[in-house]
Amino acid sequence: MATYENRAREARDLKDERLETAFEQGHDADVPYNLETYIPPTSDLEKSVHSTPASTRDDDGNLGEETQAAAVHEIDPNIVDWDGPDDPENPMNWPVKKKWRLIFILALVTLVTPLASSFFAPGVPQVMKSFGATSNIIAALVVSIYILGFAIGPLIIAPMSELVGRYHIYNICNLLFVIFTIACAVSSNMNMLIAFRFLAGCVGSSPVTIGGGTIADIFPRDQRAGAMAIWAMGPLLGPVVGPVCGGFLVQAKGWRWVFWILAIFSAFFAMLLLTLTNETYAPAILERKAARLRKSTGNPNLRSRLKSPIPPKELFIMSIVRPMKMLIFSPIVFLMSLYVAINYGILYLLFTTITFVFEDQYHFSSGAVGLAFIGTGVGMLSGMAALGIMSDKIIKKQEAKGNVKPEHRLPLLLTLPGGIALPLGIFLYGWTADKHVHWIAPIIGTAFIGLGNLTGMMTIQTYLVDAFTVHAASAIAANTVLRSMFGAFIPLAGLSLYDKLGLGWGNSLLGFVGLVIIPVPIFFRYYGERIRTDKRFQVRL
C-alpha cells in the first residue's frame, strides 16, 4: 500500500509540475510542443517506457533520464535528443552563475517596459501645451494607449516564441522598443506620439509575456521561487515607480527626455541581453541541433524530440481563438475577467488623471506630482504582503484536511477586504480632493485603491490557474486581453467625467461600480465548483 501511495503521489507531483511549467512557459498543457507538456497515455513513448525491464529502474521503480532517452530512440533512431542527462546544451544544466546572470538582465528589461506605461504620465500637461491639444480624451489616450499594446502584443509574441525561440523574440522586440521609443521622443504631433506609444506597448510586452517561460526553461520547479520573485518586481513596481521619477525629469528636462531616458536604458539592457545570454527554449535548441546533424550527416529524416506537431498557422489560430472562446462562453472566465478589468481600468484612470488633479487642486509642481503615485505603490506592496502570508496558510490548512479546491484561492478573508478597499479608496480619494482636504488624505485613498486592485487581481489569477489547469494559459490570456482593453479605454472618460460631475461625484460613480462588483469573487467562492463541473458551462476547446 505504501508503494502504491508513493507512486500515486509521484504521479500527481509530475502532473502538477507539467501543468505549472506549461503555464509558466505561456502555453496550455495540452499543446504537445514542450518538454513538460502532456504525453497521451496511449502514446508509443509511454508504451515503451512502461515495457522497460525492471532491472533498468531504481529502487522506487522509476526510470532514469538515460533510460527514458533510450526508450525514445528504440521507437525511432532518427529522434535527436540531449546527449545524456548532463548535456551542457540543456539550459537546466547551465552553471548557476550563468542562470542568475540571465535572470538579473531579464529583470532589468522587465522593469523598463512596464515602467514606460506610466513614466510619461506627469508630462501630459506639457505635451498638451506643446501640440496645442485641449481634448480630455487625447490627454488620457496618450498614456493609456500603451496598455492596449500590452493586450495585443502577447497574442503574437507568445506563439512566435514557441516557433523561433525566446532569444530571438527578446532581441527583436527590444530593438523595436528602442526604435519606437525614440520615435516618441522626436514626435512632431500628437497622432505620431500616440501611434508609436501603441507600437512600443505591443513589443514592450515581450519580457512580461515570456519572462516566466524563460525562468521555467532554466530552473526546476523547486528552485523557481526566488527567480520569479525578482522578475515579477518589474511589472508590479514599474507603473508606480515610473511617475515618481518621471515627475522630476519632466520638471527638469521636459517631456521628451522621458522617452530619451527610456530609450537609453532599454538599449543598454537590450545589449546586455543580446551579448551575455543564450537561447533557453529547449525545443528551439534541439531543433537547431537536429538541423546541424541533418547537414553534417546528410540524413534528412533527423528531427528533434521536441518538435511541435502543430503547424504554425494552427498554433496562431489556437493562441488567439481559444482565449476568446473562454472569455465569451465561460461564465467564470468572463465574470472574473470583468471584475479584474474594472479594477484595472479604474487604476489606470487614476494614473492618467492624478497629475491634473494634484496640479489643479493642490498646486503640485511637475516634479512633486509624481510623488502622489507613492500611495498606490504602498497599497500594492501591502496587498502583496497580505497575500504572501495568508494565501499559502489557507491552502496548506486545506491540504492538511485533504480537501483542496480552486475555490480556496478565493477566501473571504482576502476577497472581501480587498473588494471593499477599492470603492472605499475611490470615495476617500474623490471627496477629500474635491473638498481640498490636506493632500495626504487623497494619497491614503489611492493606497486603498492599490490594495484592492492587487488582491483582486492576484487571487483571481491564481483561481483561474487552479480552476482551468490544462487551459490555464488561455484563461489568463483572456483575462489579460479584457483587463488591458479596459485599462486602455476607461481612462479616456476620466477627465471629462470630473469636468461634468466634479471630483467628488465623478469618483463616487466609479466607487458605486466598485461596490456592485464586490459579490463576484464571493459568488464563485461558494458556487464556482458547481459551475465548473456543470456540463452546460463547459467550453469545447
Coordinates of C-alpha atoms in Angstrom, one line a residue:
M1 CA 0.0 0.0 0.0
A2 CA 2.8 2.4 0.9
T3 CA 4.4 1.8 -2.5
Y4 CA 1.1 2.4 -4.3
E5 CA 0.6 5.6 -2.4
N6 CA 4.1 6.8 -3.2
R7 CA 3.6 6.1 -6.8
A8 CA 0.3 7.9 -6.8
R9 CA 1.9 10.9 -5.1
E10 CA 4.7 10.9 -7.6
A11 CA 2.3 10.8 -10.5
R12 CA 0.3 13.7 -9.0
D13 CA 3.5 15.7 -8.5
L14 CA 4.6 15.0 -12.1
K15 CA 1.2 16.1 -13.4
D16 CA 1.3 19.3 -11.2
E17 CA 4.8 20.1 -12.4
R18 CA 3.8 19.7 -16.1
L19 CA 0.8 21.9 -15.6
E20 CA 2.8 24.6 -13.7
T21 CA 5.7 24.6 -16.2
A22 CA 3.4 24.7 -19.2
F23 CA 1.6 27.7 -17.7
E24 CA 4.8 29.5 -16.8
Q25 CA 6.1 28.9 -20.3
G26 CA 3.0 30.6 -21.7
H27 CA 1.0 27.8 -23.3
D28 CA -1.7 25.4 -22.4
A29 CA -0.6 22.0 -21.1
D30 CA -2.5 20.0 -23.8
V31 CA -0.4 21.5 -26.6
P32 CA 2.4 19.0 -27.1
Y33 CA 5.3 21.2 -28.1
N34 CA 7.3 21.4 -24.9
L35 CA 9.3 19.1 -22.7
E36 CA 6.8 19.4 -19.9
T37 CA 3.5 19.1 -21.8
Y38 CA 1.2 16.1 -21.6
I39 CA 2.0 12.9 -23.4
P40 CA -1.2 11.0 -24.1
P41 CA -1.3 7.7 -22.0
T42 CA -1.6 5.6 -25.2
S43 CA 1.5 7.1 -26.9
D44 CA 4.3 4.9 -28.2
L45 CA 6.7 6.5 -25.8
E46 CA 4.7 5.6 -22.8
K47 CA 4.2 2.1 -24.0
S48 CA 7.9 1.8 -24.5
V49 CA 8.7 3.3 -21.1
H50 CA 6.1 1.1 -19.3
S51 CA 7.6 -2.0 -21.0
T52 CA 11.1 -1.2 -20.0
P53 CA 12.6 -4.1 -17.8
A54 CA 12.5 -3.7 -14.0
S55 CA 16.3 -4.1 -14.0
T56 CA 16.7 -0.6 -15.5
R57 CA 14.6 1.1 -12.8
D58 CA 15.8 2.5 -9.5
D59 CA 14.7 1.3 -6.0
D60 CA 11.4 3.2 -6.3
G61 CA 10.6 1.8 -9.7
N62 CA 11.4 5.0 -11.6
L63 CA 13.3 5.3 -14.9
G64 CA 16.4 7.4 -15.1
E65 CA 16.8 10.1 -17.7
E66 CA 19.2 8.0 -19.8
T67 CA 16.8 5.0 -19.8
Q68 CA 13.9 7.3 -20.8
A69 CA 16.0 8.7 -23.7
A70 CA 16.9 5.1 -24.8
A71 CA 13.2 4.3 -24.8
V72 CA 12.6 7.2 -27.2
H73 CA 15.4 6.0 -29.5
E74 CA 14.1 2.5 -29.5
I75 CA 11.0 3.9 -31.2
D76 CA 12.8 6.0 -33.8
P77 CA 16.6 6.2 -34.2
N78 CA 16.1 9.5 -36.2
I79 CA 15.0 11.3 -33.0
V80 CA 17.5 13.9 -31.8
D81 CA 17.7 14.4 -28.1
W82 CA 20.1 15.7 -25.4
D83 CA 23.5 13.9 -25.1
G84 CA 22.6 12.4 -21.8
P85 CA 21.2 14.0 -18.6
D86 CA 24.3 16.2 -18.1
D87 CA 24.3 17.7 -21.6
P88 CA 25.7 21.3 -21.2
E89 CA 23.5 22.5 -24.0
N90 CA 20.4 21.8 -21.9
P91 CA 19.6 25.0 -20.1
M92 CA 18.7 23.1 -17.0
N93 CA 22.4 22.1 -16.8
W94 CA 23.8 25.6 -17.1
P95 CA 26.1 26.8 -14.4
V96 CA 24.3 28.6 -11.6
K97 CA 26.3 31.8 -12.3
K98 CA 25.1 31.8 -15.9
K99 CA 21.5 31.3 -14.9
W100 CA 21.4 34.1 -12.4
R101 CA 23.2 36.5 -14.9
L102 CA 20.3 35.8 -17.2
I103 CA 17.7 36.4 -14.5
F104 CA 19.4 39.7 -13.5
I105 CA 19.4 41.0 -17.0
L106 CA 15.9 39.8 -17.7
A107 CA 14.6 41.5 -14.5
L108 CA 16.1 44.9 -15.7
V109 CA 14.5 44.5 -19.2
T110 CA 11.2 43.6 -17.5
L111 CA 11.4 46.6 -15.3
V112 CA 11.8 49.1 -18.1
T113 CA 8.8 48.2 -20.3
P114 CA 6.1 48.3 -17.6
L115 CA 7.7 51.4 -16.2
A116 CA 7.1 53.0 -19.6
S117 CA 3.4 52.7 -19.2
S118 CA 3.2 55.5 -16.6
F119 CA 6.7 57.1 -16.6
F120 CA 5.3 59.6 -19.0
A121 CA 2.1 60.5 -17.1
P122 CA 3.5 63.6 -15.3
G123 CA 4.5 65.1 -18.7
V124 CA 1.0 65.0 -20.2
P125 CA 0.1 68.7 -19.4
Q126 CA 3.4 69.7 -21.2
V127 CA 2.6 67.5 -24.2
M128 CA -0.9 69.0 -24.5
K129 CA 0.6 72.5 -24.4
S130 CA 3.4 71.6 -26.9
F131 CA 1.0 70.3 -29.5
G132 CA -1.9 72.8 -28.8
A133 CA -4.3 69.9 -27.8
T134 CA -7.2 70.5 -25.5
S135 CA -9.2 67.3 -25.7
N136 CA -9.5 65.4 -22.4
I137 CA -9.8 62.1 -24.3
I138 CA -6.4 62.8 -26.1
A139 CA -4.8 63.6 -22.7
A140 CA -5.8 60.2 -21.3
L141 CA -5.2 58.3 -24.5
V142 CA -1.6 59.3 -24.9
V143 CA -0.9 57.5 -21.6
S144 CA -3.3 54.6 -21.8
I145 CA -2.8 53.6 -25.4
Y146 CA 0.4 51.8 -24.3
I147 CA -1.7 49.4 -22.3
L148 CA -3.7 48.5 -25.4
G149 CA -0.4 47.3 -26.9
F150 CA 0.0 45.1 -23.8
A151 CA -3.3 43.4 -24.8
I152 CA -2.4 42.7 -28.4
G153 CA 1.3 42.0 -28.3
P154 CA 1.2 38.8 -26.2
L155 CA -1.2 37.1 -28.7
I156 CA 1.5 37.3 -31.3
I157 CA 4.7 37.2 -29.1
A158 CA 3.7 34.0 -27.2
P159 CA 3.2 31.7 -30.2
M160 CA 6.2 33.2 -32.0
S161 CA 8.5 32.4 -29.1
E162 CA 7.4 28.8 -29.4
L163 CA 8.3 28.8 -33.1
V164 CA 11.7 30.6 -33.2
G165 CA 12.8 30.6 -29.6
R166 CA 12.8 33.2 -26.8
Y167 CA 16.2 34.7 -27.5
H168 CA 15.3 36.0 -31.0
I169 CA 11.9 37.3 -29.8
Y170 CA 13.5 39.2 -26.9
N171 CA 16.1 40.8 -29.1
I172 CA 13.8 41.7 -32.0
C173 CA 11.3 43.2 -29.5
N174 CA 14.0 45.1 -27.6
L175 CA 15.3 46.6 -30.8
L176 CA 11.8 47.7 -31.9
F177 CA 11.0 49.1 -28.4
V178 CA 14.1 51.3 -28.6
I179 CA 13.2 52.5 -32.1
F180 CA 9.5 53.2 -31.2
T181 CA 10.6 55.0 -28.0
I182 CA 13.0 57.2 -29.9
A183 CA 10.1 57.9 -32.4
C184 CA 8.0 59.0 -29.4
A185 CA 10.8 61.3 -28.3
V186 CA 11.0 63.1 -31.6
S187 CA 7.3 63.1 -32.4
S188 CA 6.1 66.2 -34.2
N189 CA 2.4 65.9 -33.5
M190 CA 0.0 64.1 -31.1
N191 CA -1.0 61.4 -33.7
M192 CA 2.5 60.4 -34.2
L193 CA 3.2 60.2 -30.4
I194 CA 0.0 58.1 -29.8
A195 CA 0.8 55.7 -32.7
F196 CA 4.3 55.0 -31.6
R197 CA 3.2 54.7 -27.9
F198 CA 0.9 51.9 -29.0
L199 CA 3.6 50.1 -31.0
A200 CA 6.0 50.4 -28.1
G201 CA 3.4 48.8 -25.9
C202 CA 3.0 45.9 -28.3
V203 CA 6.7 45.0 -28.4
G204 CA 7.3 46.1 -24.8
S205 CA 5.0 43.3 -23.6
S206 CA 7.6 40.6 -24.6
P207 CA 9.5 40.3 -21.3
V208 CA 6.3 40.2 -19.3
T209 CA 4.8 37.6 -21.7
I210 CA 7.6 35.1 -22.0
G211 CA 9.8 36.0 -18.9
G212 CA 8.1 33.4 -16.8
G213 CA 8.7 30.9 -19.5
T214 CA 12.5 31.7 -19.5
I215 CA 12.6 31.0 -15.8
A216 CA 10.8 27.7 -16.3
D217 CA 13.3 26.8 -19.0
I218 CA 16.4 27.0 -16.8
F219 CA 15.2 26.2 -13.2
P220 CA 13.4 23.1 -11.9
R221 CA 10.1 23.9 -10.1
D222 CA 11.6 23.8 -6.6
Q223 CA 14.2 26.5 -7.5
R224 CA 12.0 29.0 -9.3
A225 CA 10.5 31.0 -6.4
G226 CA 13.5 33.4 -6.0
A227 CA 13.9 34.0 -9.7
M228 CA 10.2 34.5 -10.2
A229 CA 10.1 37.0 -7.3
I230 CA 12.9 39.1 -8.7
W231 CA 11.5 39.0 -12.2
A232 CA 7.9 39.9 -11.0
M233 CA 9.0 43.0 -9.2
G234 CA 9.3 44.9 -12.5
P235 CA 5.6 44.6 -13.6
L236 CA 4.5 45.3 -10.1
L237 CA 6.7 48.3 -9.2
G238 CA 7.3 49.7 -12.7
P239 CA 3.9 51.5 -13.2
V240 CA 4.2 53.1 -9.7
V241 CA 7.9 54.0 -9.7
G242 CA 7.7 55.5 -13.2
P243 CA 5.7 58.6 -12.4
V244 CA 7.7 59.3 -9.2
C245 CA 10.9 59.6 -11.3
G246 CA 9.1 61.0 -14.3
G247 CA 7.7 63.9 -12.4
F248 CA 11.2 65.3 -11.6
L249 CA 12.6 64.5 -15.0
V250 CA 9.7 66.4 -16.7
Q251 CA 10.2 69.4 -14.5
A252 CA 14.0 69.5 -15.1
K253 CA 14.3 68.5 -18.8
G254 CA 10.8 68.4 -20.4
W255 CA 8.6 65.6 -21.5
R256 CA 10.7 64.4 -24.5
W257 CA 13.5 63.4 -22.1
V258 CA 11.2 60.8 -20.5
F259 CA 11.4 58.9 -23.8
W260 CA 15.1 59.5 -24.3
I261 CA 15.9 58.1 -20.8
L262 CA 13.7 55.1 -21.6
A263 CA 15.4 54.6 -24.9
I264 CA 18.9 54.8 -23.4
F265 CA 18.2 52.4 -20.6
S266 CA 16.3 49.9 -22.7
A267 CA 19.1 50.0 -25.4
F268 CA 21.7 49.3 -22.7
F269 CA 19.8 46.4 -21.2
A270 CA 19.0 45.1 -24.7
M271 CA 22.7 45.0 -25.5
L272 CA 23.4 43.1 -22.3
L273 CA 20.7 40.5 -23.1
L274 CA 22.0 40.2 -26.7
T275 CA 25.6 39.7 -25.8
L276 CA 25.5 37.9 -22.4
T277 CA 22.7 35.5 -22.7
N278 CA 21.7 32.5 -24.9
E279 CA 18.6 30.7 -26.1
T280 CA 16.8 28.9 -23.2
Y281 CA 13.9 27.3 -25.0
A282 CA 14.6 23.6 -25.2
P283 CA 12.6 22.8 -28.4
A284 CA 14.4 25.6 -30.3
I285 CA 17.8 24.4 -29.1
L286 CA 17.1 20.8 -30.1
E287 CA 15.7 21.9 -33.5
R288 CA 19.0 23.7 -34.3
K289 CA 20.9 20.7 -33.2
A290 CA 18.8 18.5 -35.5
A291 CA 19.4 21.0 -38.3
R292 CA 23.2 20.8 -37.8
L293 CA 23.1 17.0 -37.8
R294 CA 21.0 16.8 -40.9
K295 CA 23.6 18.9 -42.7
S296 CA 26.6 17.0 -41.3
T297 CA 25.2 13.5 -41.8
G298 CA 23.1 14.0 -44.9
N299 CA 20.2 12.3 -43.2
P300 CA 17.0 14.4 -43.9
N301 CA 14.9 12.3 -41.5
L302 CA 16.6 13.5 -38.3
R303 CA 14.2 15.6 -36.2
S304 CA 14.1 17.0 -32.7
R305 CA 12.3 15.0 -30.0
L306 CA 10.5 18.3 -29.0
K307 CA 9.5 19.3 -32.5
S308 CA 5.9 20.7 -32.4
P309 CA 3.4 18.6 -34.4
I310 CA 1.2 21.7 -34.6
P311 CA 1.6 23.7 -37.9
P312 CA 2.5 27.4 -37.2
K313 CA -0.9 28.6 -38.7
E314 CA -2.8 26.3 -36.3
L315 CA -0.7 27.5 -33.4
F316 CA -1.5 31.1 -34.1
I317 CA -5.2 30.4 -34.5
M318 CA -5.3 28.5 -31.3
S319 CA -3.4 31.1 -29.4
I320 CA -6.0 33.8 -30.4
V321 CA -9.2 31.8 -30.7
R322 CA -9.1 29.7 -27.6
P323 CA -8.8 32.6 -25.0
M324 CA -11.6 34.4 -26.9
K325 CA -13.8 31.4 -26.7
M326 CA -13.2 31.0 -23.0
L327 CA -13.8 34.7 -22.4
I328 CA -17.1 34.7 -24.3
F329 CA -18.6 31.3 -23.4
S330 CA -17.2 30.5 -19.9
P331 CA -19.1 32.5 -17.2
I332 CA -16.3 32.0 -14.7
V333 CA -13.6 33.4 -17.1
F334 CA -15.9 36.2 -18.3
L335 CA -17.1 37.5 -14.9
M336 CA -13.8 37.1 -13.2
S337 CA -12.0 38.9 -16.1
L338 CA -14.7 41.6 -15.9
Y339 CA -14.0 42.1 -12.2
V340 CA -10.3 42.4 -12.8
A341 CA -10.8 44.6 -15.9
I342 CA -12.9 47.1 -14.0
N343 CA -10.3 47.2 -11.2
Y344 CA -7.5 47.7 -13.7
G345 CA -9.4 50.3 -15.7
I346 CA -10.0 52.4 -12.6
L347 CA -6.4 52.1 -11.6
Y348 CA -5.2 53.4 -15.0
L349 CA -7.9 56.1 -14.9
L350 CA -6.2 57.2 -11.7
F351 CA -2.8 57.1 -13.4
T352 CA -3.9 59.2 -16.3
T353 CA -5.7 61.9 -14.2
I354 CA -3.8 62.1 -10.9
T355 CA -1.3 64.6 -12.5
F356 CA -4.1 67.0 -13.4
V357 CA -5.9 66.6 -10.0
F358 CA -2.9 67.3 -7.8
E359 CA -1.7 70.2 -10.0
D360 CA -5.1 71.8 -10.1
Q361 CA -6.3 71.1 -6.6
Y362 CA -3.1 71.2 -4.6
H363 CA -0.8 73.2 -7.0
F364 CA 1.9 70.5 -7.0
S365 CA 4.8 71.2 -9.4
S366 CA 5.5 68.8 -12.3
G367 CA 8.2 67.2 -10.1
A368 CA 6.3 66.9 -6.9
V369 CA 3.2 65.5 -8.6
G370 CA 5.0 62.2 -9.3
L371 CA 5.2 61.6 -5.5
A372 CA 1.4 61.4 -5.5
F373 CA 1.7 57.9 -7.0
I374 CA 3.5 56.6 -4.0
G375 CA 0.2 55.8 -2.2
T376 CA -0.8 53.3 -4.9
G377 CA 2.6 51.6 -4.6
V378 CA 2.3 51.3 -0.8
G379 CA -1.1 49.8 -1.2
M380 CA 0.1 47.3 -3.7
L381 CA 3.0 46.2 -1.6
S382 CA 0.7 45.8 1.4
G383 CA -1.6 43.6 -0.7
M384 CA 1.3 41.5 -1.9
A385 CA 2.5 41.0 1.7
A386 CA -1.0 40.0 2.8
L387 CA -1.4 37.5 0.0
G388 CA 2.0 36.0 0.6
I389 CA 1.3 35.5 4.3
M390 CA -2.3 34.4 4.2
S391 CA -3.0 32.7 0.9
D392 CA -0.4 29.9 1.4
K393 CA -1.6 29.3 5.0
I394 CA -5.1 28.8 3.9
I395 CA -4.2 26.4 1.2
K396 CA -1.9 24.4 3.5
K397 CA -4.7 24.2 6.0
Q398 CA -7.0 22.7 3.4
E399 CA -4.2 20.3 2.2
A400 CA -4.0 19.0 5.7
K401 CA -7.7 18.3 5.6
G402 CA -7.2 16.6 2.2
N403 CA -9.8 18.9 0.6
V404 CA -8.1 21.5 -1.7
K405 CA -10.3 23.1 -4.3
P406 CA -9.6 26.0 -6.6
E407 CA -12.3 28.0 -4.7
H408 CA -10.0 28.0 -1.7
R409 CA -8.0 30.6 -3.7
L410 CA -10.9 33.0 -3.0
P411 CA -11.0 33.2 0.8
L412 CA -13.4 35.8 2.3
L413 CA -10.5 36.9 4.5
L414 CA -8.9 38.3 1.3
T415 CA -11.6 38.9 -1.3
L416 CA -14.0 40.8 0.9
P417 CA -11.5 43.3 2.4
G418 CA -9.9 43.6 -1.0
G419 CA -13.2 44.2 -2.7
I420 CA -14.2 46.8 -0.1
A421 CA -10.8 48.6 -0.2
L422 CA -11.2 49.6 -3.8
P423 CA -14.5 51.6 -3.6
L424 CA -13.5 52.9 -0.1
G425 CA -10.3 54.2 -1.6
I426 CA -12.1 55.8 -4.5
F427 CA -14.6 57.6 -2.2
L428 CA -11.9 58.8 0.1
Y429 CA -9.7 60.0 -2.8
G430 CA -12.5 61.7 -4.7
W431 CA -14.2 63.6 -1.8
T432 CA -11.1 64.7 0.0
A433 CA -9.6 66.0 -3.2
D434 CA -12.9 67.7 -4.1
K435 CA -13.0 69.5 -0.7
H436 CA -9.3 70.4 -0.7
V437 CA -8.6 68.3 2.4
H438 CA -4.8 68.0 3.1
W439 CA -3.0 66.2 0.2
I440 CA -2.2 63.2 2.3
A441 CA -5.8 62.3 2.6
P442 CA -6.4 61.5 -1.2
I443 CA -3.0 59.8 -1.3
I444 CA -4.2 57.5 1.5
G445 CA -7.3 56.9 -0.7
T446 CA -5.0 55.8 -3.5
A447 CA -3.3 53.3 -1.2
F448 CA -6.6 51.6 -0.6
I449 CA -7.2 51.5 -4.4
G450 CA -3.8 49.9 -4.9
L451 CA -4.5 47.3 -2.1
G452 CA -7.9 46.4 -3.6
N453 CA -6.5 46.2 -7.1
L454 CA -3.6 43.9 -6.3
T455 CA -5.6 41.5 -4.0
G456 CA -8.3 41.2 -6.6
M457 CA -6.0 40.6 -9.5
M458 CA -3.8 38.1 -7.8
T459 CA -6.4 36.0 -6.1
I460 CA -8.4 35.7 -9.3
Q461 CA -5.4 34.9 -11.4
T462 CA -4.4 32.0 -9.0
Y463 CA -8.0 30.9 -9.0
L464 CA -8.2 30.8 -12.8
V465 CA -4.9 28.8 -13.0
D466 CA -6.2 26.2 -10.5
A467 CA -9.7 26.1 -12.0
F468 CA -8.7 25.6 -15.6
T469 CA -5.4 23.6 -15.1
V470 CA -4.7 22.3 -18.6
H471 CA -6.0 25.5 -20.2
A472 CA -4.7 27.9 -17.5
A473 CA -2.6 29.9 -20.0
S474 CA -5.6 30.6 -22.2
A475 CA -7.7 31.6 -19.2
I476 CA -5.1 34.1 -18.1
A477 CA -4.7 35.3 -21.7
A478 CA -8.4 36.0 -21.8
N479 CA -8.1 37.9 -18.5
T480 CA -5.2 39.9 -19.8
V481 CA -6.8 40.9 -23.0
L482 CA -10.0 42.2 -21.3
R483 CA -8.0 43.8 -18.5
S484 CA -5.7 45.7 -20.9
M485 CA -8.6 46.9 -23.0
F486 CA -10.3 48.3 -20.0
G487 CA -7.0 49.8 -18.9
A488 CA -6.7 51.5 -22.3
F489 CA -10.2 52.8 -22.7
I490 CA -11.8 53.5 -19.3
P491 CA -9.3 56.3 -18.6
L492 CA -10.5 58.1 -21.7
A493 CA -13.6 59.2 -19.8
G494 CA -11.7 60.3 -16.6
L495 CA -11.1 64.0 -17.2
S496 CA -14.5 64.5 -18.9
L497 CA -16.2 62.7 -16.0
Y498 CA -14.5 65.0 -13.5
D499 CA -15.4 68.1 -15.6
K500 CA -19.1 67.2 -15.6
L501 CA -19.6 65.7 -12.1
G502 CA -16.6 67.1 -10.2
L503 CA -14.0 65.0 -8.3
G504 CA -16.4 64.0 -5.6
W505 CA -19.4 62.7 -7.6
G506 CA -17.2 61.7 -10.5
N507 CA -15.2 59.3 -8.3
S508 CA -18.3 58.3 -6.4
L509 CA -19.7 56.9 -9.7
L510 CA -16.6 54.8 -10.0
G511 CA -16.9 53.8 -6.4
F512 CA -20.5 52.6 -6.9
V513 CA -19.3 50.4 -9.8
G514 CA -16.7 49.0 -7.4
L515 CA -19.4 48.3 -4.9
V516 CA -21.6 46.5 -7.4
I517 CA -18.8 44.0 -8.4
I518 CA -17.8 43.1 -4.8
P519 CA -20.1 39.9 -4.9
V520 CA -18.4 38.4 -8.0
P521 CA -15.4 36.6 -6.3
I522 CA -17.6 35.9 -3.3
F523 CA -20.2 34.2 -5.5
F524 CA -17.6 31.9 -7.1
R525 CA -16.1 31.1 -3.7
Y526 CA -19.4 29.3 -2.9
Y527 CA -20.8 28.3 -6.3
G528 CA -17.6 28.1 -8.5
E529 CA -17.3 24.3 -8.2
R530 CA -20.9 23.8 -9.2
I531 CA -20.5 25.9 -12.3
R532 CA -17.1 24.4 -13.2
T533 CA -18.4 20.9 -13.2
D534 CA -21.7 21.7 -14.9
K535 CA -21.6 20.5 -18.5
R536 CA -23.8 23.4 -19.6
F537 CA -21.0 25.8 -18.8
Q538 CA -18.0 23.8 -20.1
V539 CA -16.4 25.3 -23.2
R540 CA -15.4 23.0 -26.1
L541 CA -11.8 23.8 -26.8

